[in-house]
Amino acid sequence: QVQLVESGGGLVQAGGSLRLSCAASGGTLSSYAMGFFRQAPGKEREFVGGVSTNGDKTYYRDFVKGRFTISRDNAKNTVYLQMNSLKPEDTAVYYCAAGATNFPDYVIIGYEYDYWGQGTQVTVSS
């Protein structure tokens, strides 16, 4: 069973950057499409973006498009979320997730993921 661990969260001023890492154990991420979600206090968990198994395809929600970038290094069994131009409304717990797929260039858009990390807090001050 794949276990996911996020790291890299923290406190940053508006306009700053953070890079989240999502490392896997118990399985190889090269078999999974990956996604990032976030959940702000009092709100539902929302999909931020995803990347295909082979890394060739990505998808981003409009509210992060142009600011966030998802990449993966299958050799290191790690996926990254680079967050630039952060805004206070980006404050949330961020989760990574892995979803099995038979299609190497397929991005899972939505909640159909099989494994989830524990989350890492990102706080953006104004």
Short mmCIF file of N, CA and C in Angstrom, two decimals, residues 4 19-25 27-34 36 51-58 69-82:
data_model
loop_
_atom_site.label_atom_id
_atom_site.label_comp_id
_atom_site.label_asym_id
_atom_site.label_seq_id
_atom_site.Cartn_x
_atom_site.Cartn_y
_atom_site.Cartn_z
N LEU A 4 1.93 8.23 1.50
CA LEU A 4 2.36 9.53 1.00
C LEU A 4 2.65 10.47 2.16
N ARG A 19 7.59 25.44 -1.98
CA ARG A 19 7.53 24.20 -2.76
C ARG A 19 7.20 23.05 -1.83
N LEU A 20 6.10 22.40 -2.12
CA LEU A 20 5.70 21.23 -1.37
C LEU A 20 6.25 19.98 -2.06
N SER A 21 6.65 19.03 -1.24
CA SER A 21 7.09 17.73 -1.75
C SER A 21 6.13 16.67 -1.25
N CYS A 22 5.94 15.68 -2.06
CA CYS A 22 5.10 14.54 -1.70
C CYS A 22 5.91 13.29 -2.00
N ALA A 23 6.38 12.64 -0.97
CA ALA A 23 7.22 11.46 -1.13
C ALA A 23 6.42 10.20 -0.84
N ALA A 24 6.71 9.17 -1.59
CA ALA A 24 5.96 7.93 -1.45
C ALA A 24 6.84 6.81 -0.91
N SER A 25 6.20 5.93 -0.17
CA SER A 25 6.85 4.69 0.27
C SER A 25 5.84 3.56 0.13
N GLY A 27 5.46 1.71 -2.42
CA GLY A 27 5.03 1.56 -3.81
C GLY A 27 5.75 2.57 -4.68
N THR A 28 5.65 2.39 -5.97
CA THR A 28 6.31 3.30 -6.87
C THR A 28 5.30 4.27 -7.48
N LEU A 29 5.61 5.55 -7.38
CA LEU A 29 4.69 6.57 -7.88
C LEU A 29 4.57 6.55 -9.39
N SER A 30 5.48 5.90 -10.07
CA SER A 30 5.43 5.88 -11.53
C SER A 30 4.20 5.15 -12.04
N SER A 31 3.50 4.46 -11.16
CA SER A 31 2.27 3.76 -11.54
C SER A 31 1.01 4.57 -11.27
N TYR A 32 1.17 5.79 -10.76
CA TYR A 32 0.02 6.55 -10.31
C TYR A 32 -0.01 7.96 -10.89
N ALA A 33 -1.19 8.38 -11.26
CA ALA A 33 -1.41 9.79 -11.47
C ALA A 33 -1.47 10.45 -10.10
N MET A 34 -1.01 11.70 -10.03
CA MET A 34 -0.91 12.38 -8.75
C MET A 34 -1.72 13.67 -8.76
N PHE A 36 -2.99 17.24 -6.16
CA PHE A 36 -2.90 18.03 -4.93
C PHE A 36 -4.26 18.63 -4.64
N VAL A 51 -1.22 15.73 -12.13
CA VAL A 51 -0.22 15.41 -13.15
C VAL A 51 -0.38 13.95 -13.54
N SER A 52 -0.14 13.69 -14.82
CA SER A 52 -0.27 12.32 -15.31
C SER A 52 0.88 11.46 -14.82
N THR A 53 0.73 10.16 -15.02
CA THR A 53 1.73 9.20 -14.58
C THR A 53 3.10 9.49 -15.19
N ASN A 54 3.10 9.80 -16.47
CA ASN A 54 4.38 10.05 -17.14
C ASN A 54 4.86 11.50 -17.03
N GLY A 55 4.07 12.34 -16.38
CA GLY A 55 4.48 13.73 -16.18
C GLY A 55 4.24 14.64 -17.36
N ASP A 56 3.71 14.09 -18.46
CA ASP A 56 3.55 14.89 -19.67
C ASP A 56 2.33 15.82 -19.63
N LYS A 57 1.35 15.46 -18.85
CA LYS A 57 0.12 16.24 -18.81
C LYS A 57 -0.13 16.76 -17.40
N THR A 58 -0.57 18.00 -17.31
CA THR A 58 -0.96 18.59 -16.04
C THR A 58 -2.30 19.30 -16.21
N THR A 69 2.74 25.09 -10.06
CA THR A 69 3.23 24.11 -11.03
C THR A 69 3.46 22.77 -10.34
N ILE A 70 2.91 21.74 -10.94
CA ILE A 70 3.10 20.38 -10.43
C ILE A 70 4.12 19.66 -11.31
N SER A 71 5.07 19.02 -10.67
CA SER A 71 6.06 18.23 -11.41
C SER A 71 6.32 16.95 -10.64
N ARG A 72 6.97 16.02 -11.30
CA ARG A 72 7.24 14.76 -10.63
C ARG A 72 8.60 14.24 -11.04
N ASP A 73 9.22 13.54 -10.11
CA ASP A 73 10.48 12.86 -10.36
C ASP A 73 10.27 11.42 -9.97
N ASN A 74 9.92 10.61 -10.94
CA ASN A 74 9.60 9.21 -10.63
C ASN A 74 10.81 8.45 -10.11
N ALA A 75 11.99 8.86 -10.51
CA ALA A 75 13.19 8.20 -10.01
C ALA A 75 13.35 8.41 -8.50
N LYS A 76 12.88 9.57 -8.03
CA LYS A 76 12.95 9.87 -6.59
C LYS A 76 11.64 9.55 -5.88
N ASN A 77 10.67 9.03 -6.64
CA ASN A 77 9.38 8.69 -6.04
C ASN A 77 8.75 9.90 -5.35
N THR A 78 8.87 11.05 -5.97
CA THR A 78 8.43 12.29 -5.35
C THR A 78 7.72 13.17 -6.37
N VAL A 79 6.69 13.86 -5.89
CA VAL A 79 5.96 14.83 -6.69
C VAL A 79 6.05 16.18 -5.98
N TYR A 80 6.06 17.23 -6.77
CA TYR A 80 6.26 18.56 -6.21
C TYR A 80 5.12 19.50 -6.61
N LEU A 81 4.83 20.42 -5.71
CA LEU A 81 3.90 21.51 -6.01
C LEU A 81 4.64 22.81 -5.74
N GLN A 82 5.04 23.48 -6.81
CA GLN A 82 5.69 24.78 -6.69
C GLN A 82 4.61 25.85 -6.67
#
